[in-house]
Amino acid sequence: MLHCVELCCSVLLVRLLNTSMELGLSEKVLRYESFVNDVLKEDLKKVHSRYEELNNEIAEYIQLKNFIQSVPDVGLSSDGLKTKMDLGCNFYIQANISDTSTILVAIGLGHYIEFTMEEALKFVEKRVNLLTLQTEKLKKDSAKTKAMIKLVLGGLHQLQSSSRSSRLK
């Protein structure tokens, strides 16, 4: 897979060289640098940002899974299950849950589904697996982008070193 990325970057470098043959070395260097900074590094930032978002979502689902698994272990009093609920900005209130047989789970876009505890546990496990696959894809995308950056910087280095050697002759 990385070999394919190198090939694509090589084609891109050849195109940059061919289209800018009439340009001087400083213009070529500026094109390479702007490509790395404006395109590749921005792509890398987007990939890392999405990766962090997915990891936060995975952490929330794991926290939900731990809660679901701990509910049967907690003895219910006559008032039900007592817990604290986060209203936002770390502001908590006391909450009493009278029926712990079902749970509402946020599935995205502001929608919630009522699950039994067993169904919710299955949903959470599937969702964590899906998110983990997405993070693995993002890791690969990040590696590809880093490889492209190295390849372009290597081409830039070669371009500069070839111009130095031609000046010395």
Coordinates of C-alpha atoms in Angstrom, one line a residue:
M1 CA 0.0 0.0 0.0
L2 CA 2.8 2.4 0.9
H3 CA 4.5 1.5 -2.4
C4 CA 1.4 2.7 -4.2
V5 CA 1.5 6.0 -2.3
E6 CA 5.1 6.5 -3.3
L7 CA 4.2 5.9 -6.9
C8 CA 1.4 8.4 -6.8
C9 CA 3.6 11.0 -5.1
S10 CA 6.3 10.3 -7.7
V11 CA 3.8 11.0 -10.5
L12 CA 2.8 14.1 -8.7
L13 CA 6.4 15.3 -8.3
V14 CA 7.1 14.6 -12.0
R15 CA 4.0 16.6 -13.0
L16 CA 5.1 19.5 -10.7
L17 CA 8.6 19.4 -12.3
N18 CA 7.2 19.2 -15.9
T19 CA 4.8 22.0 -15.4
S20 CA 7.3 24.2 -13.9
M21 CA 10.4 23.6 -16.0
E22 CA 10.4 27.2 -17.1
L23 CA 10.2 28.4 -13.5
G24 CA 13.4 29.0 -11.6
L25 CA 14.5 26.9 -8.7
S26 CA 13.1 29.3 -6.1
E27 CA 9.6 29.1 -7.7
K28 CA 9.8 25.3 -7.7
V29 CA 10.8 25.2 -4.1
L30 CA 7.9 27.5 -3.2
R31 CA 5.5 25.3 -5.0
Y32 CA 6.7 22.2 -3.2
E33 CA 6.6 24.0 0.2
S34 CA 3.1 25.4 -0.4
F35 CA 1.9 21.9 -1.5
V36 CA 3.3 20.4 1.7
N37 CA 2.0 23.1 3.9
D38 CA -1.3 24.0 2.3
V39 CA -2.5 20.5 1.2
L40 CA -0.7 17.6 2.9
K41 CA -0.3 19.1 6.4
E42 CA -3.9 20.3 6.3
D43 CA -5.0 16.8 5.3
L44 CA -3.0 15.4 8.2
K45 CA -4.6 17.8 10.7
K46 CA -8.0 16.8 9.5
V47 CA -7.2 13.1 9.9
H48 CA -5.8 13.6 13.4
S49 CA -8.8 15.7 14.4
R50 CA -11.3 13.0 13.2
Y51 CA -9.1 10.4 14.9
E52 CA -9.4 12.2 18.2
E53 CA -13.2 12.6 17.8
L54 CA -13.6 8.8 17.2
N55 CA -11.4 8.0 20.2
N56 CA -13.6 10.3 22.4
E57 CA -16.7 8.6 21.1
I58 CA -15.2 5.1 21.8
A59 CA -14.4 6.3 25.3
E60 CA -18.0 7.4 25.8
Y61 CA -19.3 4.0 24.6
I62 CA -16.9 2.1 26.8
Q63 CA -18.1 4.2 29.8
L64 CA -21.7 3.3 28.9
K65 CA -20.8 -0.3 28.6
N66 CA -19.2 -0.2 32.1
F67 CA -22.3 1.4 33.4
I68 CA -24.6 -1.2 31.8
Q69 CA -22.5 -4.0 33.3
S70 CA -22.5 -2.5 36.7
V71 CA -26.2 -1.9 37.0
P72 CA -27.0 -5.5 38.0
D73 CA -24.3 -5.5 40.6
V74 CA -25.8 -2.4 42.3
G75 CA -28.6 -3.3 44.7
L76 CA -31.8 -1.4 44.0
S77 CA -33.3 0.3 47.0
S78 CA -37.0 1.1 47.4
D79 CA -36.4 4.4 45.6
G80 CA -34.7 2.7 42.7
L81 CA -31.1 3.3 41.5
K82 CA -29.6 6.5 42.8
T83 CA -27.0 8.2 40.6
K84 CA -25.7 11.6 39.6
M85 CA -26.5 13.1 36.2
D86 CA -24.3 15.5 34.3
L87 CA -26.3 18.5 33.0
G88 CA -23.2 19.9 31.3
C89 CA -20.3 22.0 32.3
N90 CA -19.6 19.5 35.2
F91 CA -22.9 20.4 36.9
Y92 CA -24.4 17.3 38.4
I93 CA -27.8 16.6 40.0
Q94 CA -29.1 13.7 42.0
A95 CA -31.2 11.3 39.9
N96 CA -33.4 8.3 40.8
I97 CA -34.0 5.6 38.3
S98 CA -37.0 3.5 39.2
D99 CA -36.9 1.1 36.2
T100 CA -33.5 -0.2 35.2
S101 CA -34.7 -2.7 32.7
T102 CA -34.3 -0.3 29.7
I103 CA -32.0 2.5 28.8
L104 CA -32.0 5.3 26.2
V105 CA -29.0 5.3 24.0
A106 CA -28.0 8.2 21.7
I107 CA -27.5 6.8 18.2
G108 CA -26.5 10.1 16.6
L109 CA -28.1 13.2 15.0
G110 CA -30.1 13.8 18.2
H111 CA -32.0 10.5 18.1
Y112 CA -32.3 8.1 20.9
I113 CA -33.4 4.5 21.0
E114 CA -34.8 2.6 24.0
F115 CA -32.9 -0.7 24.5
T116 CA -33.1 -3.4 27.1
M117 CA -29.8 -3.7 28.9
E118 CA -28.8 -6.7 26.9
E119 CA -29.7 -5.1 23.6
A120 CA -27.8 -1.9 24.6
L121 CA -24.7 -4.0 25.5
K122 CA -24.8 -5.6 22.0
F123 CA -25.3 -2.3 20.3
V124 CA -22.4 -0.7 22.2
E125 CA -20.1 -3.6 21.4
K126 CA -21.0 -3.4 17.7
R127 CA -20.6 0.4 17.7
V128 CA -17.2 0.2 19.4
N129 CA -16.0 -2.4 16.8
L130 CA -17.2 -0.1 14.0
L131 CA -15.5 2.9 15.4
T132 CA -12.3 0.9 16.0
L133 CA -12.3 -0.1 12.3
Q134 CA -12.7 3.6 11.4
T135 CA -9.8 4.6 13.6
E136 CA -7.6 1.9 12.0
K137 CA -8.5 3.4 8.5
L138 CA -7.6 6.8 9.8
K139 CA -4.2 5.5 11.1
K140 CA -3.5 4.2 7.6
D141 CA -4.6 7.5 6.0
S142 CA -2.3 9.3 8.4
A143 CA 0.6 7.1 7.5
K144 CA 0.0 7.6 3.8
T145 CA -0.1 11.4 4.2
K146 CA 3.1 11.3 6.3
A147 CA 4.7 9.2 3.5
M148 CA 3.6 11.7 0.9
I149 CA 5.1 14.6 3.0
K150 CA 8.4 12.7 3.3
L151 CA 8.4 11.9 -0.4
V152 CA 7.7 15.5 -1.5
L153 CA 10.3 16.8 1.0
G154 CA 12.8 14.2 -0.4
G155 CA 12.0 15.4 -3.9
L156 CA 12.6 19.0 -2.8
H157 CA 15.9 18.0 -1.3
Q158 CA 16.9 16.2 -4.5
L159 CA 15.9 19.3 -6.5
Q160 CA 18.0 21.6 -4.3
S161 CA 21.0 19.2 -4.3
S162 CA 20.9 18.8 -8.1
S163 CA 20.8 22.5 -8.6
R164 CA 23.8 22.9 -6.2
S165 CA 25.8 20.3 -8.1
S166 CA 25.0 21.9 -11.4
R167 CA 26.2 25.3 -10.1
L168 CA 29.5 23.8 -9.0
K169 CA 30.2 22.4 -12.5

